[in-house]
PDB file of C-alpha atoms in Angstrom:
ATOM      1  CA  MET A  29     181.013   7.223  43.873  1.00 65.00           C
ATOM      2  CA  LYS A  30     177.375   6.171  43.625  1.00 79.00           C
ATOM      3  CA  SER A  31     175.554   7.354  40.496  1.00 83.00           C
ATOM      4  CA  LYS A  32     173.052  10.151  40.963  1.00 92.00           C
ATOM      5  CA  GLY A  33     170.942   8.599  38.204  1.00 92.00           C
ATOM      6  CA  SER A  34     170.979   7.536  34.583  1.00 95.00           C
ATOM      7  CA  VAL A  35     170.282  10.026  31.810  1.00 97.00           C
ATOM      8  CA  LEU A  36     169.731   9.391  28.113  1.00 98.00           C
ATOM      9  CA  VAL A  37     170.718  12.482  26.121  1.00 98.00           C
ATOM     10  CA  VAL A  38     169.283  12.667  22.605  1.00 98.00           C
ATOM     11  CA  ASP A  39     170.618  15.278  20.166  1.00 96.00           C
ATOM     12  CA  ASP A  40     171.659  15.055  16.523  1.00 96.00           C
ATOM     13  CA  LYS A  41     174.584  17.445  17.028  1.00 95.00           C
ATOM     14  CA  PRO A  42     177.736  15.709  18.368  1.00 96.00           C
ATOM     15  CA  ALA A  43     178.981  18.959  19.965  1.00 95.00           C
ATOM     16  CA  ASN A  44     175.751  19.317  21.969  1.00 94.00           C
ATOM     17  CA  LEU A  45     175.917  15.667  23.050  1.00 95.00           C
ATOM     18  CA  SER A  46     179.496  16.135  24.187  1.00 96.00           C
ATOM     19  CA  VAL A  47     178.770  19.275  26.243  1.00 96.00           C
ATOM     20  CA  VAL A  48     175.691  17.839  27.982  1.00 97.00           C
ATOM     21  CA  THR A  49     177.305  14.437  28.535  1.00 97.00           C
ATOM     22  CA  SER A  50     180.404  16.015  30.118  1.00 96.00           C
ATOM     23  CA  MET A  51     178.359  18.370  32.259  1.00 96.00           C
ATOM     24  CA  LEU A  52     176.178  15.561  33.658  1.00 97.00           C
ATOM     25  CA  THR A  53     179.011  13.045  34.039  1.00 96.00           C
ATOM     26  CA  GLU A  54     181.038  15.567  36.070  1.00 95.00           C
ATOM     27  CA  ARG A  55     178.054  15.867  38.428  1.00 94.00           C
ATOM     28  CA  GLY A  56     177.876  12.110  39.012  1.00 95.00           C
ATOM     29  CA  PHE A  57     175.226  10.991  36.520  1.00 96.00           C
ATOM     30  CA  ASP A  58     175.546   7.956  34.258  1.00 96.00           C
ATOM     31  CA  VAL A  59     174.981   9.339  30.769  1.00 97.00           C
ATOM     32  CA  ARG A  60     174.220   7.589  27.502  1.00 97.00           C
ATOM     33  CA  PRO A  61     174.315   9.771  24.399  1.00 97.00           C
ATOM     34  CA  ALA A  62     172.095   9.058  21.390  1.00 97.00           C
ATOM     35  CA  ILE A  63     172.677  10.796  18.059  1.00 97.00           C
ATOM     36  CA  SER A  64     169.096  10.275  16.813  1.00 96.00           C
ATOM     37  CA  GLY A  65     165.612   9.374  17.904  1.00 96.00           C
ATOM     38  CA  GLU A  66     165.947   5.891  16.456  1.00 96.00           C
ATOM     39  CA  VAL A  67     169.184   5.283  18.373  1.00 97.00           C
ATOM     40  CA  ALA A  68     167.493   6.541  21.552  1.00 97.00           C
ATOM     41  CA  LEU A  69     164.550   4.157  21.154  1.00 97.00           C
ATOM     42  CA  ARG A  70     166.912   1.217  20.576  1.00 96.00           C
ATOM     43  CA  ALA A  71     168.943   2.239  23.638  1.00 96.00           C
ATOM     44  CA  LEU A  72     165.797   2.302  25.775  1.00 97.00           C
ATOM     45  CA  ALA A  73     164.808  -1.128  24.520  1.00 95.00           C
ATOM     46  CA  THR A  74     167.962  -2.577  26.100  1.00 94.00           C
ATOM     47  CA  ASN A  75     168.446  -0.369  29.154  1.00 94.00           C
ATOM     48  CA  LEU A  76     166.000   2.083  30.746  1.00 95.00           C
ATOM     49  CA  SER A  77     167.071   5.491  32.010  1.00 95.00           C
ATOM     50  CA  ASP A  78     165.858   7.565  34.948  1.00 95.00           C
ATOM     51  CA  VAL A  79     165.473  10.695  32.778  1.00 97.00           C
ATOM     52  CA  ILE A  80     165.651  11.583  29.091  1.00 98.00           C
ATOM     53  CA  LEU A  81     166.967  14.906  27.774  1.00 98.00           C
ATOM     54  CA  LEU A  82     165.544  15.284  24.281  1.00 97.00           C
ATOM     55  CA  ASP A  83     166.177  17.748  21.465  1.00 97.00           C
ATOM     56  CA  ILE A  84     163.261  18.639  19.197  1.00 96.00           C
ATOM     57  CA  ASN A  85     164.807  19.540  15.835  1.00 94.00           C
ATOM     58  CA  MET A  86     166.379  16.338  14.542  1.00 94.00           C
ATOM     59  CA  PRO A  87     166.289  14.842  11.035  1.00 91.00           C
ATOM     60  CA  GLU A  88     164.222  11.727  10.249  1.00 91.00           C
ATOM     61  CA  MET A  89     162.360  11.693  13.594  1.00 95.00           C
ATOM     62  CA  ASP A  90     161.863  14.878  15.584  1.00 96.00           C
ATOM     63  CA  GLY A  91     161.818  14.986  19.371  1.00 97.00           C
ATOM     64  CA  TYR A  92     158.032  15.158  19.510  1.00 97.00           C
ATOM     65  CA  GLU A  93     157.721  11.829  17.702  1.00 97.00           C
ATOM     66  CA  VAL A  94     160.442  10.267  19.856  1.00 98.00           C
ATOM     67  CA  CYS A  95     158.548  11.367  22.975  1.00 98.00           C
ATOM     68  CA  ARG A  96     155.241  10.047  21.589  1.00 98.00           C
ATOM     69  CA  ARG A  97     156.839   6.636  21.034  1.00 98.00           C
ATOM     70  CA  ILE A  98     158.443   6.634  24.484  1.00 98.00           C
ATOM     71  CA  LYS A  99     155.094   7.442  26.110  1.00 98.00           C
ATOM     72  CA  ALA A 100     153.233   4.878  23.952  1.00 97.00           C
ATOM     73  CA  ASN A 101     155.503   2.063  25.149  1.00 97.00           C
ATOM     74  CA  GLU A 102     154.426   0.613  28.498  1.00 96.00           C
ATOM     75  CA  ALA A 103     158.042  -0.169  29.425  1.00 95.00           C
ATOM     76  CA  THR A 104     159.211   3.434  28.931  1.00 97.00           C
ATOM     77  CA  ALA A 105     156.076   5.541  29.477  1.00 96.00           C
ATOM     78  CA  HIS A 106     157.038   6.301  33.097  1.00 95.00           C
ATOM     79  CA  ILE A 107     160.418   7.854  32.184  1.00 96.00           C
ATOM     80  CA  PRO A 108     160.329  11.658  32.473  1.00 97.00           C
ATOM     81  CA  VAL A 109     161.297  13.509  29.294  1.00 98.00           C
ATOM     82  CA  ILE A 110     162.873  16.944  29.558  1.00 98.00           C
ATOM     83  CA  PHE A 111     163.009  18.761  26.254  1.00 97.00           C
ATOM     84  CA  LEU A 112     166.299  20.599  25.701  1.00 95.00           C
ATOM     85  CA  SER A 113     165.901  22.649  22.549  1.00 92.00           C
ATOM     86  CA  ALA A 114     166.726  25.886  20.756  1.00 91.00           C
ATOM     87  CA  ALA A 115     163.078  26.064  19.697  1.00 89.00           C
ATOM     88  CA  ASP A 116     161.656  28.609  22.101  1.00 87.00           C
ATOM     89  CA  SER A 117     158.204  29.568  20.869  1.00 92.00           C
ATOM     90  CA  ILE A 118     155.201  29.024  23.087  1.00 95.00           C
ATOM     91  CA  ASP A 119     153.821  26.600  20.477  1.00 95.00           C
ATOM     92  CA  ASP A 120     156.993  24.485  20.701  1.00 95.00           C
ATOM     93  CA  LYS A 121     156.786  24.345  24.478  1.00 95.00           C
ATOM     94  CA  VAL A 122     153.069  23.555  24.538  1.00 97.00           C
ATOM     95  CA  GLN A 123     153.562  20.799  21.945  1.00 97.00           C
ATOM     96  CA  ALA A 124     156.386  19.340  24.065  1.00 97.00           C
ATOM     97  CA  PHE A 125     154.077  19.078  27.070  1.00 97.00           C
ATOM     98  CA  ARG A 126     151.216  17.705  24.937  1.00 97.00           C
ATOM     99  CA  VAL A 127     153.321  14.767  23.747  1.00 98.00           C
ATOM    100  CA  GLY A 128     154.349  13.889  27.294  1.00 97.00           C
ATOM    101  CA  GLY A 129     157.294  16.066  28.279  1.00 97.00           C
ATOM    102  CA  VAL A 130     157.585  17.005  31.953  1.00 97.00           C
ATOM    103  CA  ASP A 131     159.902  19.988  31.540  1.00 97.00           C
ATOM    104  CA  TYR A 132     161.447  22.246  28.907  1.00 97.00           C
ATOM    105  CA  VAL A 133     164.832  23.976  28.881  1.00 96.00           C
ATOM    106  CA  THR A 134     165.729  26.413  26.110  1.00 94.00           C
ATOM    107  CA  LYS A 135     169.179  26.433  24.486  1.00 92.00           C
ATOM    108  CA  PRO A 136     171.502  28.085  25.189  1.00 91.00           C
ATOM    109  CA  PHE A 137     171.071  26.819  28.718  1.00 93.00           C
ATOM    110  CA  GLN A 138     172.730  27.335  32.061  1.00 93.00           C
ATOM    111  CA  ALA A 139     174.431  24.172  33.289  1.00 94.00           C
ATOM    112  CA  GLU A 140     173.099  24.587  36.833  1.00 95.00           C
ATOM    113  CA  GLU A 141     169.530  24.861  35.561  1.00 95.00           C
ATOM    114  CA  VAL A 142     169.803  21.612  33.599  1.00 96.00           C
ATOM    115  CA  ILE A 143     171.472  19.846  36.554  1.00 96.00           C
ATOM    116  CA  ALA A 144     168.725  21.060  38.917  1.00 96.00           C
ATOM    117  CA  ARG A 145     165.933  19.912  36.606  1.00 96.00           C
ATOM    118  CA  VAL A 146     167.519  16.515  35.949  1.00 97.00           C
ATOM    119  CA  THR A 147     168.178  16.026  39.673  1.00 96.00           C
ATOM    120  CA  SER A 148     164.581  16.937  40.457  1.00 95.00           C
ATOM    121  CA  GLN A 149     163.202  14.412  37.952  1.00 96.00           C
ATOM    122  CA  VAL A 150     165.548  11.644  39.131  1.00 94.00           C
ATOM    123  CA  THR A 151     164.446  12.302  42.714  1.00 94.00           C
ATOM    124  CA  LEU A 152     160.773  12.167  41.714  1.00 93.00           C
ATOM    125  CA  THR A 153     161.337   8.950  39.746  1.00 89.00           C
ATOM    126  CA  ARG A 154     163.070   7.273  42.671  1.00 88.00           C
ATOM    127  CA  GLN A 155     160.415   8.427  45.125  1.00 91.00           C
ATOM    128  CA  ARG A 156     157.694   7.063  42.824  1.00 88.00           C
ATOM    129  CA  GLN A 157     159.540   3.719  42.691  1.00 86.00           C
ATOM    130  CA  GLU A 158     159.806   3.669  46.490  1.00 89.00           C
ATOM    131  CA  ILE A 159     156.089   4.435  46.839  1.00 91.00           C
ATOM    132  CA  GLU A 160     155.243   1.616  44.410  1.00 88.00           C
ATOM    133  CA  ALA A 161     157.487  -0.782  46.349  1.00 84.00           C
ATOM    134  CA  LEU A 162     155.854   0.245  49.635  1.00 88.00           C
ATOM    135  CA  ALA A 163     152.376  -0.154  48.147  1.00 85.00           C
ATOM    136  CA  SER A 164     153.318  -3.622  46.928  1.00 85.00           C
ATOM    137  CA  PHE A 165     154.698  -4.498  50.388  1.00 87.00           C
ATOM    138  CA  LYS A 166     151.505  -3.194  52.016  1.00 87.00           C
ATOM    139  CA  ASP A 167     149.342  -5.313  49.704  1.00 83.00           C
ATOM    140  CA  GLU A 168     151.406  -8.425  50.427  1.00 87.00           C
ATOM    141  CA  LEU A 169     151.306  -7.721  54.169  1.00 84.00           C
ATOM    142  CA  LEU A 170     147.534  -7.319  54.118  1.00 83.00           C
ATOM    143  CA  ARG A 171     147.129 -10.566  52.171  1.00 83.00           C
ATOM    144  CA  THR A 172     149.369 -12.397  54.638  1.00 81.00           C
ATOM    145  CA  VAL A 173     147.717 -10.930  57.724  1.00 79.00           C
ATOM    146  CA  SER A 174     144.202 -11.605  56.469  1.00 78.00           C
ATOM    147  CA  HIS A 175     145.159 -15.178  55.574  1.00 73.00           C
ATOM    148  CA  ASP A 176     146.864 -15.744  58.922  1.00 75.00           C
ATOM    149  CA  LEU A 177     143.869 -14.359  60.826  1.00 74.00           C
ATOM    150  CA  LYS A 178     141.261 -16.299  58.900  1.00 75.00           C
ATOM    151  CA  ASN A 179     141.703 -19.689  60.615  1.00 73.00           C
ATOM    152  CA  PRO A 180     141.842 -18.451  64.228  1.00 75.00           C
ATOM    153  CA  LEU A 181     138.858 -16.163  63.676  1.00 77.00           C
ATOM    154  CA  THR A 182     136.911 -19.003  62.088  1.00 78.00           C
ATOM    155  CA  ASN A 183     137.594 -21.080  65.209  1.00 75.00           C
ATOM    156  CA  VAL A 184     136.506 -18.284  67.527  1.00 77.00           C
ATOM    157  CA  ILE A 185     133.295 -17.701  65.553  1.00 77.00           C
ATOM    158  CA  GLY A 186     132.525 -21.442  65.392  1.00 79.00           C
ATOM    159  CA  TYR A 187     133.035 -22.106  69.087  1.00 74.00           C
ATOM    160  CA  THR A 188     131.152 -18.946  70.071  1.00 79.00           C
ATOM    161  CA  GLU A 189     128.182 -20.004  67.943  1.00 79.00           C
ATOM    162  CA  MET A 190     128.239 -23.454  69.566  1.00 78.00           C
ATOM    163  CA  LEU A 191     128.298 -21.940  73.057  1.00 76.00           C
ATOM    164  CA  LEU A 192     125.451 -19.562  72.253  1.00 77.00           C
ATOM    165  CA  GLU A 193     123.429 -22.458  70.861  1.00 77.00           C
ATOM    166  CA  ASP A 194     124.031 -24.446  74.068  1.00 74.00           C
ATOM    167  CA  VAL A 195     122.926 -21.486  76.194  1.00 74.00           C
ATOM    168  CA  GLU A 196     119.777 -20.976  74.091  1.00 73.00           C
ATOM    169  CA  THR A 197     118.778 -24.639  74.372  1.00 77.00           C
ATOM    170  CA  ASP A 198     119.772 -24.982  78.036  1.00 74.00           C
ATOM    171  CA  ALA A 199     122.157 -27.764  77.045  1.00 73.00           C
ATOM    172  CA  VAL A 200     125.190 -26.316  78.816  1.00 72.00           C
ATOM    173  CA  ASP A 201     127.810 -28.897  79.720  1.00 76.00           C
ATOM    174  CA  LEU A 202     130.392 -27.168  81.924  1.00 76.00           C
ATOM    175  CA  GLU A 203     133.245 -29.432  80.916  1.00 79.00           C
ATOM    176  CA  GLU A 204     132.489 -29.003  77.216  1.00 80.00           C
ATOM    177  CA  THR A 205     132.001 -25.249  77.709  1.00 76.00           C
ATOM    178  CA  GLN A 206     135.362 -24.946  79.452  1.00 77.00           C
ATOM    179  CA  GLU A 207     137.050 -26.865  76.606  1.00 81.00           C
ATOM    180  CA  MET A 208     135.485 -24.580  73.975  1.00 76.00           C
ATOM    181  CA  LEU A 209     136.486 -21.466  75.926  1.00 80.00           C
ATOM    182  CA  GLU A 210     140.071 -22.747  76.126  1.00 80.00           C
ATOM    183  CA  ARG A 211     140.071 -23.308  72.339  1.00 78.00           C
ATOM    184  CA  ILE A 212     138.770 -19.787  71.828  1.00 78.00           C
ATOM    185  CA  GLN A 213     141.510 -18.474  74.097  1.00 79.00           C
ATOM    186  CA  ARG A 214     144.208 -20.373  72.168  1.00 78.00           C
ATOM    187  CA  SER A 215     142.835 -19.140  68.844  1.00 74.00           C
ATOM    188  CA  THR A 216     142.842 -15.553  69.991  1.00 71.00           C
TER     189      THR A 216
END
């Protein structure tokens, strides 16, 4: 079965990691658990994820700081971070969005809600990647087309200018004119 996406789950409680990892794995996601913010940052340094589920209240480095570091790193800044936390005050949620989170789910959570939010972010990430690939293709196509058109258009412009000059000076040579018109035709 093809993976629905890769998810890094960061929580300092092994029981929480186990529940979320099982829930996502059963739905077809590739899941990497991380027991701390430091472990999560090291994991991202070796293998990027499509989405990160991140707890806030962790010892040593809280989820806000982990998110700040993820967003400060050019290689990981594009990865959507969904906070998954028991902290449910408005201040907690606002702070999560301020540091770069894209969504917030309060514990205890409903499995279907988490699956829907993760799926949505994976879909958005993949669509963004497809748009970037298409934009890159478009740029390359335009460069190629403009390069390939440059020489024939230069010929057309050059021969047209020569013909106009001949007409203006009444120095029209029919044989030479026919040859230039044939070159213009070939170039076009």
